[in-house]
PDB file of C-alpha atoms in Angstrom:
ATOM      1  CA  MET A   7       6.129 140.793  28.159  1.00 69.00           C
ATOM      2  CA  LYS A   8       5.943 144.027  30.135  1.00 75.00           C
ATOM      3  CA  SER A   9       5.007 142.116  33.278  1.00 78.00           C
ATOM      4  CA  PHE A  10       7.864 139.650  32.797  1.00 85.00           C
ATOM      5  CA  PHE A  11      10.419 142.440  32.392  1.00 82.00           C
ATOM      6  CA  ALA A  12       8.943 144.214  35.415  1.00 81.00           C
ATOM      7  CA  ALA A  13       9.562 141.053  37.462  1.00 83.00           C
ATOM      8  CA  LEU A  14      13.048 140.645  35.974  1.00 87.00           C
ATOM      9  CA  GLN A  15      14.015 144.203  36.837  1.00 85.00           C
ATOM     10  CA  PHE A  16      12.537 143.971  40.324  1.00 85.00           C
ATOM     11  CA  LEU A  17      14.260 140.724  41.306  1.00 89.00           C
ATOM     12  CA  THR A  18      17.607 140.986  39.497  1.00 90.00           C
ATOM     13  CA  ILE A  19      20.326 143.367  38.344  1.00 90.00           C
ATOM     14  CA  PHE A  20      19.253 142.952  34.708  1.00 83.00           C
ATOM     15  CA  PRO A  21      18.172 146.337  33.262  1.00 71.00           C
ATOM     16  CA  TRP A  22      16.453 145.061  30.092  1.00 62.00           C
ATOM     17  CA  PRO A  23      14.708 146.429  28.211  1.00 59.00           C
ATOM     18  CA  ARG A  24      15.340 149.535  30.268  1.00 61.00           C
ATOM     19  CA  ARG A  25      15.553 150.352  33.939  1.00 54.00           C
ATOM     20  CA  ALA A  26      12.364 152.249  34.708  1.00 58.00           C
ATOM     21  CA  ALA A  27      10.006 152.918  37.566  1.00 58.00           C
ATOM     22  CA  ARG A  28       7.309 150.259  37.777  1.00 57.00           C
ATOM     23  CA  SER A  29       3.827 150.671  39.205  1.00 58.00           C
ATOM     24  CA  ALA A  30       2.545 148.425  41.967  1.00 57.00           C
ATOM     25  CA  ASP A  31      -0.011 147.020  39.532  1.00 61.00           C
ATOM     26  CA  GLU A  32       2.756 146.024  37.092  1.00 67.00           C
ATOM     27  CA  MET A  33       4.632 144.346  39.911  1.00 69.00           C
ATOM     28  CA  GLY A  34       1.513 142.464  40.981  1.00 70.00           C
ATOM     29  CA  LYS A  35       1.024 141.182  37.453  1.00 77.00           C
ATOM     30  CA  GLY A  36       4.746 140.443  37.257  1.00 84.00           C
ATOM     31  CA  ALA A  37       4.424 138.063  40.211  1.00 88.00           C
ATOM     32  CA  ALA A  38       3.080 135.471  37.779  1.00 91.00           C
ATOM     33  CA  TYR A  39       6.521 135.395  36.178  1.00 93.00           C
ATOM     34  CA  PHE A  40       8.619 135.186  39.347  1.00 95.00           C
ATOM     35  CA  PRO A  41       9.368 131.454  38.807  1.00 96.00           C
ATOM     36  CA  LEU A  42      10.520 132.213  35.251  1.00 96.00           C
ATOM     37  CA  VAL A  43      12.857 134.874  36.602  1.00 95.00           C
ATOM     38  CA  GLY A  44      14.171 132.212  38.967  1.00 96.00           C
ATOM     39  CA  LEU A  45      14.691 129.955  35.950  1.00 97.00           C
ATOM     40  CA  VAL A  46      16.713 132.692  34.220  1.00 96.00           C
ATOM     41  CA  LEU A  47      18.918 132.928  37.308  1.00 97.00           C
ATOM     42  CA  GLY A  48      19.212 129.136  37.387  1.00 97.00           C
ATOM     43  CA  LEU A  49      20.307 129.053  33.749  1.00 97.00           C
ATOM     44  CA  ALA A  50      22.990 131.625  34.542  1.00 96.00           C
ATOM     45  CA  LEU A  51      24.228 129.390  37.367  1.00 96.00           C
ATOM     46  CA  VAL A  52      24.284 126.295  35.172  1.00 96.00           C
ATOM     47  CA  PHE A  53      26.247 128.170  32.512  1.00 96.00           C
ATOM     48  CA  ALA A  54      28.713 129.501  35.092  1.00 96.00           C
ATOM     49  CA  ASP A  55      29.053 126.032  36.604  1.00 94.00           C
ATOM     50  CA  ALA A  56      29.881 124.493  33.208  1.00 93.00           C
ATOM     51  CA  ILE A  57      32.615 127.081  32.610  1.00 94.00           C
ATOM     52  CA  LEU A  58      34.136 127.383  36.078  1.00 92.00           C
ATOM     53  CA  ALA A  59      34.119 123.642  36.867  1.00 89.00           C
ATOM     54  CA  ARG A  60      37.085 123.281  34.516  1.00 90.00           C
ATOM     55  CA  PHE A  61      39.228 125.614  36.580  1.00 90.00           C
ATOM     56  CA  LEU A  62      38.031 125.577  40.188  1.00 90.00           C
ATOM     57  CA  PRO A  63      37.899 122.886  42.878  1.00 93.00           C
ATOM     58  CA  ALA A  64      34.411 121.903  44.069  1.00 91.00           C
ATOM     59  CA  ALA A  65      34.508 123.859  47.339  1.00 92.00           C
ATOM     60  CA  LEU A  66      35.563 127.118  45.692  1.00 94.00           C
ATOM     61  CA  LEU A  67      33.197 126.601  42.773  1.00 95.00           C
ATOM     62  CA  SER A  68      30.196 126.242  45.077  1.00 95.00           C
ATOM     63  CA  LEU A  69      31.054 129.486  46.873  1.00 96.00           C
ATOM     64  CA  MET A  70      31.453 131.267  43.544  1.00 96.00           C
ATOM     65  CA  LEU A  71      28.008 130.090  42.442  1.00 97.00           C
ATOM     66  CA  VAL A  72      26.400 131.267  45.688  1.00 97.00           C
ATOM     67  CA  ALA A  73      28.153 134.629  45.325  1.00 97.00           C
ATOM     68  CA  LEU A  74      27.001 134.898  41.702  1.00 97.00           C
ATOM     69  CA  LEU A  75      23.389 134.239  42.677  1.00 97.00           C
ATOM     70  CA  ALA A  76      23.568 136.864  45.422  1.00 96.00           C
ATOM     71  CA  TRP A  77      25.076 139.391  43.008  1.00 96.00           C
ATOM     72  CA  LEU A  78      22.514 138.713  40.278  1.00 96.00           C
ATOM     73  CA  SER A  79      19.772 139.230  42.901  1.00 94.00           C
ATOM     74  CA  ARG A  80      21.420 142.427  44.204  1.00 90.00           C
ATOM     75  CA  GLY A  81      21.694 140.873  47.652  1.00 91.00           C
ATOM     76  CA  PHE A  82      18.040 141.853  47.944  1.00 89.00           C
ATOM     77  CA  HIS A  83      16.844 138.676  49.618  1.00 94.00           C
ATOM     78  CA  LEU A  84      19.835 138.261  51.926  1.00 95.00           C
ATOM     79  CA  ASP A  85      19.198 141.749  53.269  1.00 93.00           C
ATOM     80  CA  GLY A  86      15.580 140.826  54.011  1.00 92.00           C
ATOM     81  CA  LEU A  87      16.715 137.608  55.660  1.00 95.00           C
ATOM     82  CA  ALA A  88      19.084 139.506  57.956  1.00 94.00           C
ATOM     83  CA  ASP A  89      16.486 142.124  58.928  1.00 92.00           C
ATOM     84  CA  THR A  90      13.810 139.501  59.578  1.00 93.00           C
ATOM     85  CA  PHE A  91      16.012 137.400  61.844  1.00 93.00           C
ATOM     86  CA  ASP A  92      17.289 140.471  63.675  1.00 90.00           C
ATOM     87  CA  GLY A  93      13.727 141.462  64.503  1.00 89.00           C
ATOM     88  CA  LEU A  94      12.414 138.029  65.412  1.00 90.00           C
ATOM     89  CA  GLY A  95      15.593 137.153  67.284  1.00 87.00           C
ATOM     90  CA  ALA A  96      15.434 140.260  69.456  1.00 82.00           C
ATOM     91  CA  GLY A  97      11.862 139.502  70.444  1.00 77.00           C
ATOM     92  CA  GLY A  98       9.561 141.825  72.329  1.00 80.00           C
ATOM     93  CA  ALA A  99       6.366 143.529  71.268  1.00 83.00           C
ATOM     94  CA  ARG A 100       5.303 143.696  67.627  1.00 84.00           C
ATOM     95  CA  GLU A 101       6.214 147.378  67.354  1.00 86.00           C
ATOM     96  CA  ARG A 102       9.726 146.744  68.696  1.00 88.00           C
ATOM     97  CA  VAL A 103      10.293 143.857  66.272  1.00 86.00           C
ATOM     98  CA  LEU A 104       9.228 145.975  63.288  1.00 86.00           C
ATOM     99  CA  GLU A 105      11.394 148.849  64.493  1.00 85.00           C
ATOM    100  CA  ILE A 106      14.444 146.587  64.661  1.00 87.00           C
ATOM    101  CA  MET A 107      13.695 145.211  61.188  1.00 86.00           C
ATOM    102  CA  ASP A 108      13.665 148.783  59.838  1.00 84.00           C
ATOM    103  CA  ASP A 109      17.054 149.529  61.403  1.00 78.00           C
ATOM    104  CA  SER A 110      19.742 149.676  58.705  1.00 80.00           C
ATOM    105  CA  ARG A 111      22.288 148.156  61.070  1.00 82.00           C
ATOM    106  CA  THR A 112      22.656 144.369  61.053  1.00 84.00           C
ATOM    107  CA  GLY A 113      22.746 142.566  64.387  1.00 85.00           C
ATOM    108  CA  VAL A 114      24.042 139.205  65.540  1.00 91.00           C
ATOM    109  CA  PHE A 115      20.929 137.244  64.550  1.00 92.00           C
ATOM    110  CA  GLY A 116      20.944 138.728  61.073  1.00 93.00           C
ATOM    111  CA  VAL A 117      24.633 138.029  60.500  1.00 94.00           C
ATOM    112  CA  LEU A 118      24.250 134.481  61.788  1.00 95.00           C
ATOM    113  CA  ALA A 119      21.264 133.830  59.497  1.00 95.00           C
ATOM    114  CA  VAL A 120      23.110 135.093  56.410  1.00 96.00           C
ATOM    115  CA  VAL A 121      26.292 133.164  57.214  1.00 96.00           C
ATOM    116  CA  LEU A 122      24.410 129.919  57.826  1.00 97.00           C
ATOM    117  CA  VAL A 123      22.369 130.262  54.641  1.00 97.00           C
ATOM    118  CA  ILE A 124      25.496 130.882  52.571  1.00 97.00           C
ATOM    119  CA  LEU A 125      27.292 127.935  54.176  1.00 96.00           C
ATOM    120  CA  PHE A 126      24.359 125.564  53.703  1.00 97.00           C
ATOM    121  CA  LYS A 127      23.931 126.629  50.088  1.00 97.00           C
ATOM    122  CA  ALA A 128      27.617 126.303  49.263  1.00 96.00           C
ATOM    123  CA  ARG A 129      28.016 122.955  50.978  1.00 95.00           C
ATOM    124  CA  SER A 130      24.862 121.574  49.344  1.00 95.00           C
ATOM    125  CA  ILE A 131      26.036 122.585  45.869  1.00 95.00           C
ATOM    126  CA  GLU A 132      29.457 121.108  46.581  1.00 94.00           C
ATOM    127  CA  LEU A 133      27.922 117.751  47.562  1.00 94.00           C
ATOM    128  CA  LEU A 134      25.777 117.533  44.438  1.00 92.00           C
ATOM    129  CA  ASP A 135      27.423 115.807  41.483  1.00 82.00           C
ATOM    130  CA  ALA A 136      25.587 114.576  38.392  1.00 77.00           C
ATOM    131  CA  ASP A 137      22.297 116.203  39.457  1.00 81.00           C
ATOM    132  CA  ARG A 138      23.803 119.565  40.339  1.00 91.00           C
ATOM    133  CA  TRP A 139      22.412 121.237  37.218  1.00 93.00           C
ATOM    134  CA  ARG A 140      18.906 120.178  38.239  1.00 94.00           C
ATOM    135  CA  ALA A 141      19.253 121.747  41.676  1.00 95.00           C
ATOM    136  CA  LEU A 142      20.769 124.924  40.225  1.00 96.00           C
ATOM    137  CA  LEU A 143      17.728 125.313  37.975  1.00 96.00           C
ATOM    138  CA  VAL A 144      14.964 124.305  40.369  1.00 97.00           C
ATOM    139  CA  ALA A 145      16.039 125.919  43.661  1.00 97.00           C
ATOM    140  CA  PRO A 146      16.023 129.545  42.373  1.00 97.00           C
ATOM    141  CA  LEU A 147      12.673 129.178  40.630  1.00 97.00           C
ATOM    142  CA  LEU A 148      11.047 127.627  43.715  1.00 97.00           C
ATOM    143  CA  GLY A 149      12.525 130.381  45.866  1.00 97.00           C
ATOM    144  CA  ARG A 150      10.893 133.068  43.713  1.00 96.00           C
ATOM    145  CA  TRP A 151       7.632 131.100  43.614  1.00 97.00           C
ATOM    146  CA  ALA A 152       7.660 131.098  47.423  1.00 97.00           C
ATOM    147  CA  MET A 153       7.441 134.900  47.399  1.00 95.00           C
ATOM    148  CA  VAL A 154       4.266 134.738  45.317  1.00 95.00           C
ATOM    149  CA  LEU A 155       2.693 132.250  47.734  1.00 95.00           C
ATOM    150  CA  LEU A 156       3.613 134.471  50.673  1.00 95.00           C
ATOM    151  CA  ALA A 157       2.003 137.517  49.068  1.00 91.00           C
ATOM    152  CA  TYR A 158      -1.335 135.900  48.254  1.00 90.00           C
ATOM    153  CA  ARG A 159      -4.050 136.784  50.762  1.00 88.00           C
ATOM    154  CA  ALA A 160      -1.468 138.096  53.207  1.00 88.00           C
ATOM    155  CA  THR A 161      -1.854 141.122  55.460  1.00 84.00           C
ATOM    156  CA  ALA A 162       0.732 143.882  55.370  1.00 83.00           C
ATOM    157  CA  ALA A 163       2.354 144.431  58.752  1.00 81.00           C
ATOM    158  CA  LYS A 164       3.219 148.026  57.802  1.00 78.00           C
ATOM    159  CA  GLU A 165       3.286 150.425  54.882  1.00 75.00           C
ATOM    160  CA  GLY A 166       6.064 149.920  52.378  1.00 69.00           C
ATOM    161  CA  LEU A 167       7.118 148.041  49.274  1.00 66.00           C
ATOM    162  CA  GLY A 168       5.735 144.802  50.657  1.00 65.00           C
ATOM    163  CA  SER A 169       2.284 146.284  51.266  1.00 66.00           C
ATOM    164  CA  LEU A 170       2.119 147.691  47.720  1.00 70.00           C
ATOM    165  CA  PHE A 171       3.099 144.334  46.263  1.00 75.00           C
ATOM    166  CA  ILE A 172       0.644 142.331  48.375  1.00 80.00           C
ATOM    167  CA  GLY A 173      -2.333 144.409  47.328  1.00 75.00           C
ATOM    168  CA  HIS A 174      -1.789 143.713  43.637  1.00 76.00           C
ATOM    169  CA  VAL A 175      -1.123 139.956  43.639  1.00 83.00           C
ATOM    170  CA  LYS A 176      -4.321 138.242  42.509  1.00 84.00           C
ATOM    171  CA  GLY A 177      -5.406 134.628  42.301  1.00 87.00           C
ATOM    172  CA  GLY A 178      -4.723 134.439  38.567  1.00 88.00           C
ATOM    173  CA  GLN A 179      -1.067 135.368  39.029  1.00 89.00           C
ATOM    174  CA  VAL A 180      -0.680 132.838  41.834  1.00 93.00           C
ATOM    175  CA  LEU A 181      -2.255 130.026  39.796  1.00 95.00           C
ATOM    176  CA  PHE A 182      -0.042 130.756  36.792  1.00 95.00           C
ATOM    177  CA  ALA A 183       3.111 130.992  38.917  1.00 95.00           C
ATOM    178  CA  THR A 184       2.203 127.755  40.710  1.00 97.00           C
ATOM    179  CA  ALA A 185       1.557 125.890  37.475  1.00 96.00           C
ATOM    180  CA  VAL A 186       4.866 127.083  36.026  1.00 96.00           C
ATOM    181  CA  ALA A 187       6.868 126.335  39.168  1.00 97.00           C
ATOM    182  CA  ILE A 188       5.518 122.833  39.746  1.00 96.00           C
ATOM    183  CA  SER A 189       5.647 121.916  36.057  1.00 96.00           C
ATOM    184  CA  LEU A 190       9.247 123.030  35.648  1.00 96.00           C
ATOM    185  CA  ALA A 191      10.319 121.369  38.902  1.00 95.00           C
ATOM    186  CA  ALA A 192       8.741 118.105  37.723  1.00 95.00           C
ATOM    187  CA  VAL A 193      10.214 118.382  34.218  1.00 95.00           C
ATOM    188  CA  PHE A 194      13.736 118.966  35.492  1.00 94.00           C
ATOM    189  CA  SER A 195      13.668 116.668  38.535  1.00 92.00           C
ATOM    190  CA  GLY A 196      10.697 114.335  38.238  1.00 92.00           C
ATOM    191  CA  VAL A 197       9.000 113.197  41.439  1.00 93.00           C
ATOM    192  CA  ALA A 198      11.795 114.720  43.531  1.00 93.00           C
ATOM    193  CA  GLY A 199      11.067 118.136  42.044  1.00 93.00           C
ATOM    194  CA  PHE A 200       7.375 117.807  42.854  1.00 94.00           C
ATOM    195  CA  VAL A 201       8.112 116.743  46.450  1.00 95.00           C
ATOM    196  CA  ILE A 202      10.531 119.629  46.965  1.00 96.00           C
ATOM    197  CA  ALA A 203       7.938 122.053  45.566  1.00 96.00           C
ATOM    198  CA  LEU A 204       5.415 120.656  48.060  1.00 96.00           C
ATOM    199  CA  TRP A 205       7.919 121.218  50.873  1.00 97.00           C
ATOM    200  CA  VAL A 206       8.391 124.829  49.792  1.00 97.00           C
ATOM    201  CA  ALA A 207       4.626 125.380  49.850  1.00 97.00           C
ATOM    202  CA  LEU A 208       4.431 123.969  53.392  1.00 97.00           C
ATOM    203  CA  LEU A 209       7.381 126.092  54.510  1.00 97.00           C
ATOM    204  CA  VAL A 210       5.771 129.250  53.145  1.00 97.00           C
ATOM    205  CA  THR A 211       2.501 128.404  54.898  1.00 96.00           C
ATOM    206  CA  ALA A 212       4.308 127.980  58.226  1.00 96.00           C
ATOM    207  CA  CYS A 213       6.264 131.218  57.748  1.00 95.00           C
ATOM    208  CA  LYS A 214       3.121 133.147  56.822  1.00 95.00           C
ATOM    209  CA  TYR A 215       1.417 131.917  59.983  1.00 94.00           C
ATOM    210  CA  LEU A 216       4.437 132.932  62.078  1.00 94.00           C
ATOM    211  CA  PHE A 217       4.685 136.393  60.523  1.00 94.00           C
ATOM    212  CA  HIS A 218       1.001 137.116  60.982  1.00 92.00           C
ATOM    213  CA  ARG A 219       1.145 135.967  64.585  1.00 92.00           C
ATOM    214  CA  ARG A 220       4.327 137.849  65.555  1.00 90.00           C
ATOM    215  CA  LEU A 221       4.249 140.844  63.215  1.00 91.00           C
ATOM    216  CA  GLY A 222       0.595 141.199  62.348  1.00 89.00           C
ATOM    217  CA  GLY A 223       1.399 140.400  58.718  1.00 90.00           C
ATOM    218  CA  VAL A 224       4.280 140.343  56.274  1.00 92.00           C
ATOM    219  CA  THR A 225       6.786 142.997  55.219  1.00 90.00           C
ATOM    220  CA  GLY A 226       9.210 143.452  52.344  1.00 87.00           C
ATOM    221  CA  ASP A 227      11.941 141.925  54.506  1.00 91.00           C
ATOM    222  CA  THR A 228       9.966 138.750  55.133  1.00 94.00           C
ATOM    223  CA  PHE A 229       9.717 138.157  51.397  1.00 93.00           C
ATOM    224  CA  GLY A 230      13.500 138.048  51.216  1.00 94.00           C
ATOM    225  CA  ALA A 231      13.680 135.747  54.221  1.00 96.00           C
ATOM    226  CA  VAL A 232      11.163 133.294  52.769  1.00 96.00           C
ATOM    227  CA  GLU A 233      12.939 133.286  49.409  1.00 97.00           C
ATOM    228  CA  GLU A 234      16.309 132.492  50.984  1.00 97.00           C
ATOM    229  CA  LEU A 235      14.928 129.821  53.309  1.00 97.00           C
ATOM    230  CA  SER A 236      13.008 128.160  50.472  1.00 97.00           C
ATOM    231  CA  GLU A 237      15.972 128.207  48.114  1.00 97.00           C
ATOM    232  CA  THR A 238      18.376 126.891  50.747  1.00 98.00           C
ATOM    233  CA  SER A 239      16.076 124.110  51.910  1.00 97.00           C
ATOM    234  CA  ALA A 240      15.467 123.081  48.285  1.00 97.00           C
ATOM    235  CA  LEU A 241      19.216 122.657  47.762  1.00 96.00           C
ATOM    236  CA  LEU A 242      19.476 120.652  50.995  1.00 96.00           C
ATOM    237  CA  LEU A 243      16.646 118.378  49.898  1.00 95.00           C
ATOM    238  CA  PHE A 244      18.338 117.770  46.551  1.00 95.00           C
ATOM    239  CA  VAL A 245      21.367 116.510  48.483  1.00 93.00           C
ATOM    240  CA  LEU A 246      19.188 114.171  50.548  1.00 92.00           C
ATOM    241  CA  VAL A 247      17.351 112.910  47.468  1.00 86.00           C
ATOM    242  CA  GLN A 248      20.650 112.259  45.704  1.00 75.00           C
ATOM    243  CA  ARG A 249      21.846 110.113  48.607  1.00 66.00           C
TER     244      ARG A 249
END
């Protein structure tokens, strides 16, 4: 349970059982439980959806759910998304891209990426009807699973939180996380869940290739970017499947 709570505390605002410093080894072991943390977030969204749907119109409800997910995740992944797109959007040599990603200021590319992700998420949730609860459960867990896939056998582009995490994610954690993610996606959404999980795996593979080519590896920011892109594309695919 220690590894699960380490993952919960790392990825969310939840302090249970207590907010404490976690070693890199604990975080590596906790990677196995990232999809379950995503499921916890999904359950919170489903609960909020059931309550708020009685009082809010669909458009406002979808924005509230996206805002809730961002808050529960401490905006952690959106920040990584913005930094990653700022760096890649500016272009230039590897060192310049990494320098821009480390800059605390957010540029045009970062703002645009965050705005588009929020809009796509909100609109996708709004368009989902009877199957919305399935998407709200599956998309967050696949997004957190994507981070585990990105970490496995990756190279760190620079020293930092990402490099510490990468070095402690082993094959056993990846296999467990993959089994949990695919099983839950299939249980909640059948064949559609399996297909969307396959898409996420392909997306992560493409992103990992891009990051290694442009940055020389992955960073903490790229984990947030991959999570947001995976989660958003999963919601979009649920809309397409529904139609």
